[in-house]
Protein backbone atom coordinates (compact mmCIF):
# COMPACT_ATOMS: atom_id res chain seq x y z
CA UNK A 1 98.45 101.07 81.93
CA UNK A 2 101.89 101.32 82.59
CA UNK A 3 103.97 104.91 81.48
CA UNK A 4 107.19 105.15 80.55
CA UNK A 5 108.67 108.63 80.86
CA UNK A 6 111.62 109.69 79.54
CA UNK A 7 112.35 113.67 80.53
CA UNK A 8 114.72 116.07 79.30
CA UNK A 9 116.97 117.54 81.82
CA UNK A 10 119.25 119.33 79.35
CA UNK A 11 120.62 122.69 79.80
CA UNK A 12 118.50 124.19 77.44
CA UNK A 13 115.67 123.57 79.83
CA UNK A 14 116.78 125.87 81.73
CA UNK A 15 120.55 126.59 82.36
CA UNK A 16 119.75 131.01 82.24
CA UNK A 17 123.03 131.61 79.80
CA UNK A 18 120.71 132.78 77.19
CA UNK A 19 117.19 134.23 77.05
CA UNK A 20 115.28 131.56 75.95
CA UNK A 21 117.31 129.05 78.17
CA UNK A 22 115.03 130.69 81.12
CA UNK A 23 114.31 128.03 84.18
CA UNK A 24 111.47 129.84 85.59
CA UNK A 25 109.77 129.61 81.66
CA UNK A 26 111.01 126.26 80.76
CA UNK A 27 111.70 123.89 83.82
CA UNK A 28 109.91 125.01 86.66
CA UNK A 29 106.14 125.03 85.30
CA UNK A 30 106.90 121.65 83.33
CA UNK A 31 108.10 120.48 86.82
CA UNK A 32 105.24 121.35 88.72
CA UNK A 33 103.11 120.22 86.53
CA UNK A 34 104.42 116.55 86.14
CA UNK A 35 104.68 116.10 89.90
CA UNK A 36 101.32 116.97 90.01
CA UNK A 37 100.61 113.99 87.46
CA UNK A 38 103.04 111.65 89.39
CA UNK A 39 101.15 112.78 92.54
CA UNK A 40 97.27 112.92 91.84
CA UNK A 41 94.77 110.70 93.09
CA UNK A 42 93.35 110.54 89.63
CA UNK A 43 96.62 108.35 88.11
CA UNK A 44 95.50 105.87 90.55
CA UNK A 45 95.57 102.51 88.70
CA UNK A 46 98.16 103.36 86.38
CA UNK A 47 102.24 103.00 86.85
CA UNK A 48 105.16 104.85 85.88
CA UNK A 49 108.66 104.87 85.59
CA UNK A 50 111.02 107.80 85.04
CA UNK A 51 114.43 108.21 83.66
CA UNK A 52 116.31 111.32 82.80
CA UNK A 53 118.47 112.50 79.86
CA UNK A 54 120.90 112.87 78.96
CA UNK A 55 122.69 110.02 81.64
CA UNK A 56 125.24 111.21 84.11
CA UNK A 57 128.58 110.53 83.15
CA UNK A 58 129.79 112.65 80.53
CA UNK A 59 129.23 112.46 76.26
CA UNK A 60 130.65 108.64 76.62
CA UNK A 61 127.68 107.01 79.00
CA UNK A 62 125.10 109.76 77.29
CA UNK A 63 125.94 108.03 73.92
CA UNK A 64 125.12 104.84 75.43
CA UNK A 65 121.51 102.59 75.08
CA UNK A 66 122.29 100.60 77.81
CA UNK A 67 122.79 103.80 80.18
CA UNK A 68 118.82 104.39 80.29
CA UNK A 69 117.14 100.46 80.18
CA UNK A 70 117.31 101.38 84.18
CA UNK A 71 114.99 103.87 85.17
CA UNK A 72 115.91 106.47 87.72
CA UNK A 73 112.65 105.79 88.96
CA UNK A 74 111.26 102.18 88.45
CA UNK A 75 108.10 100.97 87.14
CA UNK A 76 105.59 102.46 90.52
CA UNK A 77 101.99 102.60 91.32
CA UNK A 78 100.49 105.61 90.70
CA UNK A 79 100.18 108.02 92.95
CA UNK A 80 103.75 108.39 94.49
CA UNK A 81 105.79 111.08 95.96
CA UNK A 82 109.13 108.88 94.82
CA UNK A 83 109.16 111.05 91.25
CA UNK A 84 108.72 114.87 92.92
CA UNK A 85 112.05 113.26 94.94
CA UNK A 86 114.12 111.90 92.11
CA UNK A 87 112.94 115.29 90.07
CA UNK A 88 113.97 117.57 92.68
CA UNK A 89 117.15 115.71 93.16
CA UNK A 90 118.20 115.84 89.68
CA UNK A 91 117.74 120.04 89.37
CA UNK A 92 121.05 121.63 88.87
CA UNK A 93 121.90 123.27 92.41
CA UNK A 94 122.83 126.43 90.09
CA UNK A 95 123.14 127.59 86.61
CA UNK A 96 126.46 125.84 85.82
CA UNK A 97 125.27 122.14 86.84
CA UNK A 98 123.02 121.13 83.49
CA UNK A 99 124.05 117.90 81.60
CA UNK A 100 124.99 119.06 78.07
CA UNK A 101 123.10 116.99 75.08
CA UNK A 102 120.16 115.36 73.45
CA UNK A 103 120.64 111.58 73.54
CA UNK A 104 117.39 110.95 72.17
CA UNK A 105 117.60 107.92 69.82
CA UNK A 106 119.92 106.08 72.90
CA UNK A 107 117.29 106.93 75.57
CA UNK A 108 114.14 106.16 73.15
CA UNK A 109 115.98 102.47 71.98
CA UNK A 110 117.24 101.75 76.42
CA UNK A 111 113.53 102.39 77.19
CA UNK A 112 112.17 100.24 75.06
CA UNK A 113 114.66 97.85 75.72
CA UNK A 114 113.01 98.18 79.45
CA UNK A 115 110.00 98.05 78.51
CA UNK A 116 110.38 94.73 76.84
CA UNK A 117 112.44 93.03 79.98
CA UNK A 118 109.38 95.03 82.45
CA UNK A 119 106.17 93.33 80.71
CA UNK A 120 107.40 89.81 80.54
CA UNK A 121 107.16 90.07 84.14
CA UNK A 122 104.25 92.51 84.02
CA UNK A 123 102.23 92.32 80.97
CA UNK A 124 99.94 94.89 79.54
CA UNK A 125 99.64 97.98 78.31
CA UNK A 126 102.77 99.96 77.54
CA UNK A 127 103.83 103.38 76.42
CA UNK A 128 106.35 105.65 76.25
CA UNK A 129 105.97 109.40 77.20
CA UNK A 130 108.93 111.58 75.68
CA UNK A 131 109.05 115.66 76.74
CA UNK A 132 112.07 117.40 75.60
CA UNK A 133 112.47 120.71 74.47
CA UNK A 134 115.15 120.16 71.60
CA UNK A 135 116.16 117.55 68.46
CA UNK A 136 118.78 114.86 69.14
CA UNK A 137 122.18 116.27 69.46
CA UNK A 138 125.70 115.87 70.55
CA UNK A 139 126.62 111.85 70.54
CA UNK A 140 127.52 112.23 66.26
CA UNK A 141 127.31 109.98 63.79
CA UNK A 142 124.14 110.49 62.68
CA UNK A 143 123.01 108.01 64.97
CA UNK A 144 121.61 110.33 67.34
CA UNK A 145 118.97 111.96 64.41
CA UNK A 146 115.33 112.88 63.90
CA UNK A 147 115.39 109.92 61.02
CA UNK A 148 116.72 107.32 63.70
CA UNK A 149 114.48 108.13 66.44
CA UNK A 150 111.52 107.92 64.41
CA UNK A 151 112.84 104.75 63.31
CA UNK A 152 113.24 103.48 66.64
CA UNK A 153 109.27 104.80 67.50
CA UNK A 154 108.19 102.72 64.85
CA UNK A 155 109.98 99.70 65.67
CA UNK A 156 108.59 100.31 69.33
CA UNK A 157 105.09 100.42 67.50
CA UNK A 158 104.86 97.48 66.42
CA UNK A 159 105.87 95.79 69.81
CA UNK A 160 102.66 97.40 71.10
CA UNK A 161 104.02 100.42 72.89
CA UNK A 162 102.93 103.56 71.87
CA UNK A 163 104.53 107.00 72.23
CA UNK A 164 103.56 109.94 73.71
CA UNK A 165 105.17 113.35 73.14
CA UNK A 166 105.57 116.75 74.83
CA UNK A 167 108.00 118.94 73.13
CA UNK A 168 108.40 122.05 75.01
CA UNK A 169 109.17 124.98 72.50
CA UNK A 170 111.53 127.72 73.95
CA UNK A 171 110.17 131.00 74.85
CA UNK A 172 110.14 133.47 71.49
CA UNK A 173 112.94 135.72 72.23
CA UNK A 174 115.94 136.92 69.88
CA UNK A 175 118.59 134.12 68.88
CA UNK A 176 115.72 131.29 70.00
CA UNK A 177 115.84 127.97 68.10
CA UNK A 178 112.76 127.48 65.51
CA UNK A 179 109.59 125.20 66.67
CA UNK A 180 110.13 121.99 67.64
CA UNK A 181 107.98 120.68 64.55
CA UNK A 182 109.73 117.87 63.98
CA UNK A 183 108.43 116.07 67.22
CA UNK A 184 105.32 116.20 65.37
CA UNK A 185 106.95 112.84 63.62
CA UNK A 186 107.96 111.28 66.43
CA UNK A 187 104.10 111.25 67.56
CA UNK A 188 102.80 109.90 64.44
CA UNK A 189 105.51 107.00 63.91
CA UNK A 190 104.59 106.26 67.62
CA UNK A 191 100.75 106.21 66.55
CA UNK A 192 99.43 108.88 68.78
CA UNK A 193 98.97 111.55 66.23
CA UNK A 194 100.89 115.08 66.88
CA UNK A 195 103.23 116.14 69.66
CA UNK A 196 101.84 118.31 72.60
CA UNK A 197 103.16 121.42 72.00
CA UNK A 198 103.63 123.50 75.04
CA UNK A 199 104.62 127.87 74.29
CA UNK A 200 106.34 128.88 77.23
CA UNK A 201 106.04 132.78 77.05
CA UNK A 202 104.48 132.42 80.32
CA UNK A 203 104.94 130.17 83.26
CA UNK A 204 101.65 129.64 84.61
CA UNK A 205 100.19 129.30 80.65
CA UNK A 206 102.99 126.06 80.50
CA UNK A 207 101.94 124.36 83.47
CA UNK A 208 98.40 124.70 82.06
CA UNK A 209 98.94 123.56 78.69
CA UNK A 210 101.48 120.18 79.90
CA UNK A 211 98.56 119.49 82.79
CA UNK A 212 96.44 119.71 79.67
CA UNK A 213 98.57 117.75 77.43
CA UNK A 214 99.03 114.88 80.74
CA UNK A 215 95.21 114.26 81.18
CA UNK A 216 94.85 113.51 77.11
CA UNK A 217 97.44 111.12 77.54
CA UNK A 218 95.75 109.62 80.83
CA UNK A 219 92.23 109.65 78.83
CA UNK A 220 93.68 107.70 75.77
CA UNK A 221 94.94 104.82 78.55
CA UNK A 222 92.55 102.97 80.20
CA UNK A 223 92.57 102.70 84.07
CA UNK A 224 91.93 99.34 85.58
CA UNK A 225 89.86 101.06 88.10
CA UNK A 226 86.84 102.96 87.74
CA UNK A 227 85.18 104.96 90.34
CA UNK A 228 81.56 104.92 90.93
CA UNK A 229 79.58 107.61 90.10
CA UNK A 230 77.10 109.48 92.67
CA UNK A 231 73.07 108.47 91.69
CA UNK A 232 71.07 110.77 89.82
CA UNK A 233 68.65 112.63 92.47
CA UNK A 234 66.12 110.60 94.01
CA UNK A 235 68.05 107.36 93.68
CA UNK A 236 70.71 105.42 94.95
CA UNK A 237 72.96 102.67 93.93
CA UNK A 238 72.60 98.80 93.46
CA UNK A 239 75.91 97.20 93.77
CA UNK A 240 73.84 93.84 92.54
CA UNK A 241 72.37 95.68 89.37
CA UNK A 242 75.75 96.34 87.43
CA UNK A 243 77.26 94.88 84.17
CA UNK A 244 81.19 95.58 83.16
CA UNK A 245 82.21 95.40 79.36
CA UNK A 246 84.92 96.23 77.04
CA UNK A 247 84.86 97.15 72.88
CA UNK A 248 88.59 97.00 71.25
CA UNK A 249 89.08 97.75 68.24
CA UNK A 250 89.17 94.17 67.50
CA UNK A 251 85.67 93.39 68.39
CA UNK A 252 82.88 93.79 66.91
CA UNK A 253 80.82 93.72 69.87
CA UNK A 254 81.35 94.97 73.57
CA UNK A 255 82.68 91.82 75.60
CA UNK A 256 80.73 91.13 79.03
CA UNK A 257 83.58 90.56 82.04
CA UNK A 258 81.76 88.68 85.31
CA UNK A 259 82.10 89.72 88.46
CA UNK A 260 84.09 87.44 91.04
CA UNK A 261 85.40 89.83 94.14
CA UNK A 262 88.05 86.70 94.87
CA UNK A 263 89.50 87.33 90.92
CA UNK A 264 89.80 83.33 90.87
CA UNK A 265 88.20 83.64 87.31
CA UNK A 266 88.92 84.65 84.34
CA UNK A 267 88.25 88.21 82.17
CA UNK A 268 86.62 89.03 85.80
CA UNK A 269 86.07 92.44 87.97
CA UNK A 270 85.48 93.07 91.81
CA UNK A 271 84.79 95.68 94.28
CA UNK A 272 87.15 97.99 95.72
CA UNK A 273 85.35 97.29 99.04
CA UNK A 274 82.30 94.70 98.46
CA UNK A 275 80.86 96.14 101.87
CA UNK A 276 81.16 99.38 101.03
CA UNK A 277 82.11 99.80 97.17
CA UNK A 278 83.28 103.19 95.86
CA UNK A 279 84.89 101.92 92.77
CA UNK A 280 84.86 99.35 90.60
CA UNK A 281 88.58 97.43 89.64
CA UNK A 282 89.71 94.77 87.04
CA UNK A 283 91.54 92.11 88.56
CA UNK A 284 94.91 91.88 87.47
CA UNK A 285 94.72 89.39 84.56
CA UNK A 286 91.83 91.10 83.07
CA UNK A 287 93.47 94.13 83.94
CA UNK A 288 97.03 93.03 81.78
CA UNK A 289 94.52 91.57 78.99
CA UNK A 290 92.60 94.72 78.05
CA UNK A 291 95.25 97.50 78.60
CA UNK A 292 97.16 95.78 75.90
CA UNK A 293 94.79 96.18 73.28
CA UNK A 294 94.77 99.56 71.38
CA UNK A 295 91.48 102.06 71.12
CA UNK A 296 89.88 100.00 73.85
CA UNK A 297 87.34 101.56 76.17
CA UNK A 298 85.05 100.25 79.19
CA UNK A 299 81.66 100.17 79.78
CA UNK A 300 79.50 100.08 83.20
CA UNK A 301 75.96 99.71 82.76
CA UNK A 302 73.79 99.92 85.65
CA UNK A 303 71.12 98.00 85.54
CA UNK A 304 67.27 97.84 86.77
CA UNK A 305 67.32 93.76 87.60
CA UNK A 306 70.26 92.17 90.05
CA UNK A 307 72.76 90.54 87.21
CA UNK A 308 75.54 89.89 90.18
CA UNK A 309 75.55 88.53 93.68
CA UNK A 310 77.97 90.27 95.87
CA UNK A 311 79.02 88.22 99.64
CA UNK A 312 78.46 89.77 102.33
């Protein structure tokens, strides 16, 4: 599964001119929490990239598609420490550093237009993940509007990549902007329902609810490597009694993959260590082929008979 985040670094996240601009209710938890993502051992077998909005430069390169089909952080395995280092070098050194607008429909339609250079070199399973705390603003021309980003979502839709979104609401304090209720059709022209919305009247509360709203977003992808389970009491595990399948939402039926720990076959799985094994991984074409179906899920059955033979 690969993400594509595009993050909000606006002043409104959390420039402290007004109230409910606060950093430590706005940026910081969101921050901690999505290094934590970038950084667990559970995102292993997915990658990321990460690019930030709106683009240095001033109004001019903000306004711009082409300013964000580069990623400030390319498309890299999961976990990495290379996102906590391009986050913490693009906070604002104090309160007078934020960029100034919400480019959304630019950085929406230059991620996308990444996305669609990225998979002909990597296919598979693609998706965008938007968080932003504000509607599109500041380029004019009612180019940069709710209308047009959802317009862009659904074009993105129907190239297969989904999108994700995490609109953080500002804390409920006089002179605060309403809900962020529009997001909720950004979600649903990108086919994953309703926005994540995340309160931020408390900081520890809104690293909570976006760790919450992260590990949805990781359970609606599928991982191309599953770790095995300990045995039930009394029992232990048969790396020779195992069966791997898939269901889409195209078949009818779940479909069997074979084992082959060289991957010289096709729709085919290995061992992480055949020795040893602690988890079980889809080699990489089988990998690409199932994480770009939608609502598909993977089954491990272990079995009572040997149905593989692993080397030694």
């Amino acid at each position: 599964m690969y993400l594509a985040f595009a993050f909000d670094v606006s002043a409104s996240m959390g420039a402290n001119d007004v109230e409910w601009r606060s950093k430590a209710l706005k940026w910081d938890p969101v921050v901690a929490a999505t290094k934590q993502f970038f950084a667990d051992p559970a995102s292993e077998g997915f990658k990321a990239s990460l690019t930030f909005f709106p683009g240095a430069g001033g109004r001019r390169q903000m306004c711009l598609r082409d300013t964000y089909t580069t990623p400030d952080v390319p498309m890299t395995v999961l976990p990495s420490p290379a996102f906590g280092e391009a986050i913490d070098a693009v906070t604002p050194p104090d309160d007078n550093s934020w960029r100034i607008g919400t480019p959304t429909a630019y950085v929406m339609q230059g991620t996308v237009d990444f996305i669609q250079a990225e998979r002909q070199l990597n296919p598979g399973k693609y998706a965008i993940v938007l968080v932003t705390d504000g509607y599109p603003e500041q380029c004019g021309g009612g180019a940069d509007s709710i209308d047009v980003v959802a317009e862009s979502v659904t074009e993105a839709l129907a190239s297969d990549i989904s999108t994700f979104v995490i609109g953080v609401d500002s804390p409920q304090v006089e002179g605060a902007p309403p809900s962020l209720a529009n997001l909720h059709q950004l979600a649903e022209a990108g086919g994953t329902g309703e926005a994540f919305m995340l309160d931020t009247g408390n900081a520890a509360a809104t690293s909570a609810a976006f760790t919450a709203a992260i590990e949805e977003i990781r359970g609606a992808a599928v991982s191309c490597t599953i770790p095995i389970p300990p045995a039930p009491d009394g029992r232990s595990f048969d790396k020779q009694k195992v069966n791997v399948t898939y269901t889409s939402a195209t078949t009818s039926a779940p479909t069997a993959l074979g084992y082959d720990q060289s991957c010289a076959t096709e729709s085919a799985w290995r061992y992480d260590d055949p020795a040893n094994p602690t988890a079980i991984v889809l080699c990489d074409g089988t990998c690409a082929s199932v994480q770009a179906q939608f609502e598909v899920s993977l089954g491990v059955d272990f079995t009572c008979e040997d149905v593989i033979e692993v080397p030694l």
